[in-house]
XYZ file of C-alpha atoms in Angstrom:
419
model
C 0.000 0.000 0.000
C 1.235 3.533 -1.093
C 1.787 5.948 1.126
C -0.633 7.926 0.115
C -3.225 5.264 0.182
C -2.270 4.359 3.820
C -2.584 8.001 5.076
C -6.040 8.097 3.545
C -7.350 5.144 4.982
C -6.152 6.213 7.985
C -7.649 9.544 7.924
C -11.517 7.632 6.709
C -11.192 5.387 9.661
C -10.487 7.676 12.001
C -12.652 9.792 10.990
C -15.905 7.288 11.038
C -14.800 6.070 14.494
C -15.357 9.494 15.824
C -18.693 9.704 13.835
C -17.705 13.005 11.667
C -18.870 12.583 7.943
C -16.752 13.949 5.337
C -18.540 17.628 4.416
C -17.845 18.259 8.466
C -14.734 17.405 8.407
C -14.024 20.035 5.294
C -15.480 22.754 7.196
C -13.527 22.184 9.968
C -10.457 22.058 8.542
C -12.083 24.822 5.984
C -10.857 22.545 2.774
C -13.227 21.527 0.421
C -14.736 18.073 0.686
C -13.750 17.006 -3.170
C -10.055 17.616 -2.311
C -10.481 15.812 1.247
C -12.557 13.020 -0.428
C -9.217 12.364 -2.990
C -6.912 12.330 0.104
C -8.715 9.695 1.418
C -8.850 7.589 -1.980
C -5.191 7.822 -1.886
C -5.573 9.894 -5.351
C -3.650 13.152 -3.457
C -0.851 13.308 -1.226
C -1.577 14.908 2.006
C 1.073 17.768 2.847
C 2.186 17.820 6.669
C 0.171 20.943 7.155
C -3.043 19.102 6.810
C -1.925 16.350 8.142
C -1.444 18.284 11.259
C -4.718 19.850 11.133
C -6.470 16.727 10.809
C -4.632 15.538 14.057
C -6.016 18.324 15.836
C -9.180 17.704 14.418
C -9.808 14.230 15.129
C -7.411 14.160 18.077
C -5.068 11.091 16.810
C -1.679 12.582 18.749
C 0.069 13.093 15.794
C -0.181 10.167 14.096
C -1.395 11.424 11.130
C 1.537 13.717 10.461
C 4.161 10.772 11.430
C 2.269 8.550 8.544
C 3.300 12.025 6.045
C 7.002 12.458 7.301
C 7.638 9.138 7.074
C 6.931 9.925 3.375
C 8.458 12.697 2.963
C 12.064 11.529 1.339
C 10.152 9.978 -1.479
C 7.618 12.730 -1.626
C 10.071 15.647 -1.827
C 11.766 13.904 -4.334
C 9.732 12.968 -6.510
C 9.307 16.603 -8.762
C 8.288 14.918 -11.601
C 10.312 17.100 -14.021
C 14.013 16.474 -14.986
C 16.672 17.338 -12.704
C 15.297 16.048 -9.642
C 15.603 17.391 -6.085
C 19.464 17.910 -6.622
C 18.386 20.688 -9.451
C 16.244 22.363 -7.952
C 18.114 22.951 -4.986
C 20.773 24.603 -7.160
C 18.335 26.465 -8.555
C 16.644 27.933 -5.232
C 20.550 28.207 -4.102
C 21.261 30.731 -7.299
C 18.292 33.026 -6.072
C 16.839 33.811 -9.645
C 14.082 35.163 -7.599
C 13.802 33.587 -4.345
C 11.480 35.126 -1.812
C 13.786 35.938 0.879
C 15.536 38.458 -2.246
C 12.206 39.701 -2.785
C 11.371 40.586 1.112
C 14.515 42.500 1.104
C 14.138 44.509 -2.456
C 10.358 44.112 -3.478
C 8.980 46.472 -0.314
C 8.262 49.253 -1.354
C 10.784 52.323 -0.836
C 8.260 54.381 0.575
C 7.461 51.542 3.553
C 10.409 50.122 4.590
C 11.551 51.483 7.892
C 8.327 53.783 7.792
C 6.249 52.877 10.963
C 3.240 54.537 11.362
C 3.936 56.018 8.300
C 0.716 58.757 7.191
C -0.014 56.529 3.643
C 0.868 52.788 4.480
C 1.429 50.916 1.078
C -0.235 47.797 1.105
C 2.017 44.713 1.883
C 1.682 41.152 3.100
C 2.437 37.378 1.555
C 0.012 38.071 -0.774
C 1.265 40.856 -2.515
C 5.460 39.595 -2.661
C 3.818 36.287 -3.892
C 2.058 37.703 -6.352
C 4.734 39.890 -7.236
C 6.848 36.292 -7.497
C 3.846 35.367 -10.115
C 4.403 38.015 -11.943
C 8.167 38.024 -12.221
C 7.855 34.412 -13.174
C 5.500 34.684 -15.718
C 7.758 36.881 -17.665
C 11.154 34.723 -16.943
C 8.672 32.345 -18.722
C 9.095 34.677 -21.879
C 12.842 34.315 -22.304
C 14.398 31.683 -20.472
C 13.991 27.401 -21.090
C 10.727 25.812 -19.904
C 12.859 22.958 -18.825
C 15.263 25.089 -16.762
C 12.084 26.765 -15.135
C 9.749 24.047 -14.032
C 11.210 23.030 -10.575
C 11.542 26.052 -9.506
C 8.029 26.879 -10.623
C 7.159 23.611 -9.015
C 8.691 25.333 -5.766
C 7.320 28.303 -5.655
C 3.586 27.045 -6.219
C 4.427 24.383 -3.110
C 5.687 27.700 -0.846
C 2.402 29.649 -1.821
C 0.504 26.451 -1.105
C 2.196 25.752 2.316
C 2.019 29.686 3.595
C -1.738 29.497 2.389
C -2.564 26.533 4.936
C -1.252 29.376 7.885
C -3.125 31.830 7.181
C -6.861 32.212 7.559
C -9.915 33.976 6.023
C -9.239 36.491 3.206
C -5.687 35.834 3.027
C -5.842 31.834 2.792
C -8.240 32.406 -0.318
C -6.485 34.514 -1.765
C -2.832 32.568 -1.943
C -4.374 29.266 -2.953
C -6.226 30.910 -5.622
C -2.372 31.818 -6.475
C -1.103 28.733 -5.447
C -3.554 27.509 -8.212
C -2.313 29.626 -11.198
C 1.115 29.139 -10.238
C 0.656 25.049 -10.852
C -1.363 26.153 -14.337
C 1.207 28.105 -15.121
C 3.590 25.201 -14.778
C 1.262 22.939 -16.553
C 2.160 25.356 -19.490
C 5.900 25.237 -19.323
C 6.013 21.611 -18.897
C 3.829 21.552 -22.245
C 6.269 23.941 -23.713
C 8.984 21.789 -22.480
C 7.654 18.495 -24.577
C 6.516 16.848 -21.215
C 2.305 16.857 -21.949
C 1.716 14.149 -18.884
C 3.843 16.420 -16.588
C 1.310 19.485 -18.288
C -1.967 17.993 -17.697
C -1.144 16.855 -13.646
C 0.161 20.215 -12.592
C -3.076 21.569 -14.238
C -5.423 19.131 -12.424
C -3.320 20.062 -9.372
C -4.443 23.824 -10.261
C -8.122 22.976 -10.220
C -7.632 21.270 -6.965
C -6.209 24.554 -5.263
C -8.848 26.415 -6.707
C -11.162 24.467 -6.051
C -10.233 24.741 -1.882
C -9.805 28.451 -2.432
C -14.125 28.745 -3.463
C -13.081 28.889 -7.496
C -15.268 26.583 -8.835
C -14.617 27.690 -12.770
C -10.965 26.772 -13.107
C -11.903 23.190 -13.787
C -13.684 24.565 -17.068
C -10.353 25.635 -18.043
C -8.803 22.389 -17.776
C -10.819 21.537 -20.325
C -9.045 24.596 -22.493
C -6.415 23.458 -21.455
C -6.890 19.556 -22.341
C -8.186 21.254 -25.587
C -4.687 22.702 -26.056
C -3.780 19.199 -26.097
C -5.378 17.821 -28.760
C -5.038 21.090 -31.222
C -1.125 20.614 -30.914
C -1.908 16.680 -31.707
C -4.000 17.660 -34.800
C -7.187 16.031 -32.996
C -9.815 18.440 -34.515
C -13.064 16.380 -33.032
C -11.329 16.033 -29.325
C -10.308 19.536 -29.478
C -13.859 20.587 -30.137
C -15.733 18.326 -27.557
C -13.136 19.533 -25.086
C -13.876 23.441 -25.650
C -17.632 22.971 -26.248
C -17.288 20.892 -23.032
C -15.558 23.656 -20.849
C -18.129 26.409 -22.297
C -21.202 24.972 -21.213
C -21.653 26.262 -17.697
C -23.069 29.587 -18.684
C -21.784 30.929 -15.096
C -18.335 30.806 -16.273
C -16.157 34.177 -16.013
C -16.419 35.814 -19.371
C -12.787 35.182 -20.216
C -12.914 31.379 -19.792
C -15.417 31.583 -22.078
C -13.900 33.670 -24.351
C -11.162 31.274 -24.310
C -12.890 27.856 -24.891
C -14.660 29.750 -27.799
C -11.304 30.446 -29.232
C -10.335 26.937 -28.869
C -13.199 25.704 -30.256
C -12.736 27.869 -33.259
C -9.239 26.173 -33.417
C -10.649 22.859 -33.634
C -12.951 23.820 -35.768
C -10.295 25.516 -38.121
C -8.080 21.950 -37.994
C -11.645 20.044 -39.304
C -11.662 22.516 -42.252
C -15.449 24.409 -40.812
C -14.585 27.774 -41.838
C -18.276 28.891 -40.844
C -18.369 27.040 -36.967
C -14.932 28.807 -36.919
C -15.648 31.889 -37.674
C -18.568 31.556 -35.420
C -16.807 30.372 -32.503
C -14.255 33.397 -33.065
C -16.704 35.890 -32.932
C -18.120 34.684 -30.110
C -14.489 34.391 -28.350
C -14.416 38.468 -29.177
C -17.503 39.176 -27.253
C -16.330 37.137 -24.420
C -13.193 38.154 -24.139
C -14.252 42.367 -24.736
C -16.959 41.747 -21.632
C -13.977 40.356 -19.693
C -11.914 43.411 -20.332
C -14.914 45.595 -19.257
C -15.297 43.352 -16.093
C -11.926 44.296 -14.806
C -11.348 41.084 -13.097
C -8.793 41.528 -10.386
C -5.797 38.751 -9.465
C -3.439 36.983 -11.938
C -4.892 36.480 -15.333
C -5.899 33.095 -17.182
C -4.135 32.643 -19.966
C -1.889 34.817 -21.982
C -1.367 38.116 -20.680
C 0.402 39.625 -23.730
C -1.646 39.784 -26.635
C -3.847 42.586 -26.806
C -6.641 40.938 -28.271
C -6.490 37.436 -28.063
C -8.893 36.405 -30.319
C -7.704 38.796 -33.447
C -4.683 36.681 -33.098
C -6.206 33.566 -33.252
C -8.236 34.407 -36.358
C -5.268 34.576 -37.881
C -3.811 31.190 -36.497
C -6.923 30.046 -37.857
C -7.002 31.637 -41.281
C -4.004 29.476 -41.792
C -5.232 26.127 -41.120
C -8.714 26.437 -42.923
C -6.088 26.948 -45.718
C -6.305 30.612 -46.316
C -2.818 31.715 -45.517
C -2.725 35.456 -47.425
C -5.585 36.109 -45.106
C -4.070 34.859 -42.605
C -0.439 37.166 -42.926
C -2.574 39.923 -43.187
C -4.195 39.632 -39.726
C -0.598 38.283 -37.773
C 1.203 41.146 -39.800
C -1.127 43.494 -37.594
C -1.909 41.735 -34.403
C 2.065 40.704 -34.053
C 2.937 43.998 -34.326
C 1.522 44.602 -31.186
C 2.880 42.105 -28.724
C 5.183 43.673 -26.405
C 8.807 43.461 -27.399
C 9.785 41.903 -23.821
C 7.385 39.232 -25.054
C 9.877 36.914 -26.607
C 8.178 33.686 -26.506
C 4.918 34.995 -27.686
C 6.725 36.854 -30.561
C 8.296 33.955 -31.766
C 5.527 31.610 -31.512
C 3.183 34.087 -33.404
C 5.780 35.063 -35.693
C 6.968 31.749 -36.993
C 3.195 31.347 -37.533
C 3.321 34.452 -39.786
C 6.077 32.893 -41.727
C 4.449 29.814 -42.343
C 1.813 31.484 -43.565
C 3.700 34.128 -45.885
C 5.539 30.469 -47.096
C 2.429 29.292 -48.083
C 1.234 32.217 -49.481
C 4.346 31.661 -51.829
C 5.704 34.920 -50.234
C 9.341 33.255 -49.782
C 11.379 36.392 -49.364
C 9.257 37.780 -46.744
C 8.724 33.824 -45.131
C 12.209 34.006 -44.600
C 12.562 37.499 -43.555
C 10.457 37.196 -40.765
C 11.785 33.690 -39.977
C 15.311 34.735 -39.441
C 14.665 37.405 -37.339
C 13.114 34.528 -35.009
C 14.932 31.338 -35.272
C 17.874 33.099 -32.890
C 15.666 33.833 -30.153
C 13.524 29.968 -30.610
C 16.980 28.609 -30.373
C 17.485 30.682 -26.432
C 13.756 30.351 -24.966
C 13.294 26.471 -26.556
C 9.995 25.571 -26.993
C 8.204 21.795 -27.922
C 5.432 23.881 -29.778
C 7.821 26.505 -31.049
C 9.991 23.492 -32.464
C 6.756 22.215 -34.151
C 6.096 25.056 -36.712
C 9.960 25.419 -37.123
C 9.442 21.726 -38.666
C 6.220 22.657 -40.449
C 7.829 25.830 -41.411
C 11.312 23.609 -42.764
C 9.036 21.514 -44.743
C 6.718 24.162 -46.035
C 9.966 26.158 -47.191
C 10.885 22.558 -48.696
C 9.109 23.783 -52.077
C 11.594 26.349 -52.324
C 14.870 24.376 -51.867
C 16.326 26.207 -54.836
C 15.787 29.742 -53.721
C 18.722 31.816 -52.438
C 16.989 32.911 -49.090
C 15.579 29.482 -48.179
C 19.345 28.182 -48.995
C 20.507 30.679 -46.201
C 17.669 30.421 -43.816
C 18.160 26.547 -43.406
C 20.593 25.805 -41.323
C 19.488 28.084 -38.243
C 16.391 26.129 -39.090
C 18.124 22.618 -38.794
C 20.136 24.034 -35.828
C 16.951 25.029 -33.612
C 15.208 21.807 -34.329
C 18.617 19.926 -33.858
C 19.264 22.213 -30.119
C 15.285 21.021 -29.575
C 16.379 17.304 -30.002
């Protein structure tokens, strides 16, 4: 029997000998019942600080929380990303952005050393975690997914553990980071080439949300499943998947917005120019209402395209086959992505070029394709790599011409630095 497994039985039995069904026992402990339920399945690991809690709860002396450090070699271990324990250490150890560099520097110069100070900033675990959020989502622009993940994987775990201290407001608050810290490392492990790795940290994203009172994050999921199956040329999953996340009409408007934009994608692979341009507009209106909302906290999805779905029309445009269209609309939506944005640039941009290549535009394919390949080559991307390869065979047509001659190898050299 698993650890896991063990602990959970544990935890049902002794819960049922002192006569406490499951919903009480989440609102005592103030988690929600699915995530306790999975605990006691053996489907989640418990971390020591509920183990603790539960101890208190059901007054078993601690020997809930000696059943979770007994596992805790194997369980810190286990990262489920290359490198291992060892790497991430020496990652934590270099301080790209560790916390304890962030309580010294991120205050505010107006607050440090200011008691009692007339216009107190606002600052608490909340706000340096979310600052960490921030400041990884844009290391997530220019540096390797691969290189990234376990200290991702860290940080999420931190936010996670200093949530279970807190109470109230403040608990809520850093789970509901917590959770888009581990979707946010469901995306670089996807980026990385690891899709297994991608879809458990975002199930592990829906379970955070899920104890922090968001019950829409499991929609995304879906999205992100979605995501998935586009990159795997599955047009029928892809659309079952995003009509699937879209059908609580309670969702926040940009979820919606999004699996409308996903759909349209799926749509766009199964050659349904009208469903796709149907879903699109409807991923416009979505996605405009959410901009009027003015949700606040960390955003779903990408935070660096102005208009999401204008993008994606042109995506689209180029698998339904009409690629002049499609140049037309990523000449003017990537000219708007900030330049800090290098990941998004070069994902979006290669995408232009494969559509200017099959537009027969060669010249200006390769143009725009060589002022990327340098900068796919630094951030390294799985779904970067895969339009380099459609974009090498596309340009295969044009073996012959001067500027595909020249643009090849830094083609062949991404694609063999991918490998």
């Amino acid at each position: 029997m698993s650890m896991s497994l063990s602990f959970g039985a544990e935890l049902r039995r002794l819960r049922e000998e002192r006569g406490l069904s499951l919903d009480g026992l989440a609102r005592r402990l103030r988690y929600s019942k699915g995530y306790l339920s999975k605990v006691e399945r053996g489907e989640r690991a418990a971390s020591i600080d509920l183990a603790r809690r539960c101890d208190a709860a059901l007054g078993a002396e601690g020997s809930l929380s000696d059943l979770v450090r007994g596992a805790s070699g194997g369980e810190h271990a286990e990262t489920g990303e290359e490198g291992g324990v060892s790497g991430r250490r020496e990652l934590m150890a270099a301080g790209a952005f560790s916390l304890l560099a962030l309580s010294a520097a991120g205050r505010p110069a107006g607050v440090r050393g200011q008691v009692g100070a007339a216009a107190p900033v606002e600052f608490g675990p909340t706000v340096l975690l979310r600052e960490e959020y921030d400041r990884a989502r844009r290391l997530g622009q220019c540096v390797d997914p691969a290189v990234l993940l376990p200290l991702l994987v860290e940080q999420g775990r931190t936010t996670a553990r200093i949530a279970a201290s807190t109470t109230g407001r403040t608990r809520s608050e850093l789970l509901l980071l917590a959770s888009r810290f581990a979707e946010f490392t469901g995306w670089m492990a996807q980026e990385a080439g690891d899709t297994r790795a991608a879809l458990t940290h975002t199930a592990e994203a829906v379970d955070l949300a899920e104890e922090a009172g968001d019950q829409h994050l499991a929609s995304y999921a879906l999205v992100r499943r979605a995501l998935v199956t586009f990159y795997d040329g599955d047009s029928a999953q892809t659309v079952a998947l995003a009509a699937a996340a879209a059908e609580n009409r309670k969702l926040p408007h940009r979820i919606r917005g999004l699996a409308a934009q996903r759909e349209a994608q799926g749509h766009a692979l199964a050659g349904d120019h009208l469903r796709c341009m149907r879903s699109l507009d409807q991923a416009h209106d979505f996605l405009a209402s959410a901009d009027r909302d003015g949700a606040s906290g960390p955003l779903i999805g990408t935070s660096n395209l102005p208009d999401p779905a204008a993008m994606v029309t042109g995506w689209c445009l180029y698998d339904l086959g009409r690629p002049q269209e499609a140049s037309e609309v990523l000449d003017r939506e990537c000219a708007r992505i900030p330049a800090h944005a290098l990941r998004t640039r070069t994902r979006y941009g290669l995408r232009r070029a494969l559509a200017y290549a099959a537009a027969g535009e060669v010249d200006q394919s390769c143009a725009v394709a060589g002022e990327l390949v340098g900068i796919a080559g630094e951030v390294r991307s799985a779904t970067v790599a895969a339009d380099v390869r459609r974009l090498d065979r596309e340009l295969g047509r044009f073996r012959s011409h001067r500027a595909v001659r020249e643009l090849q190898p830094a083609l062949l050299e991404v694609l063999a630095d991918r490998h």
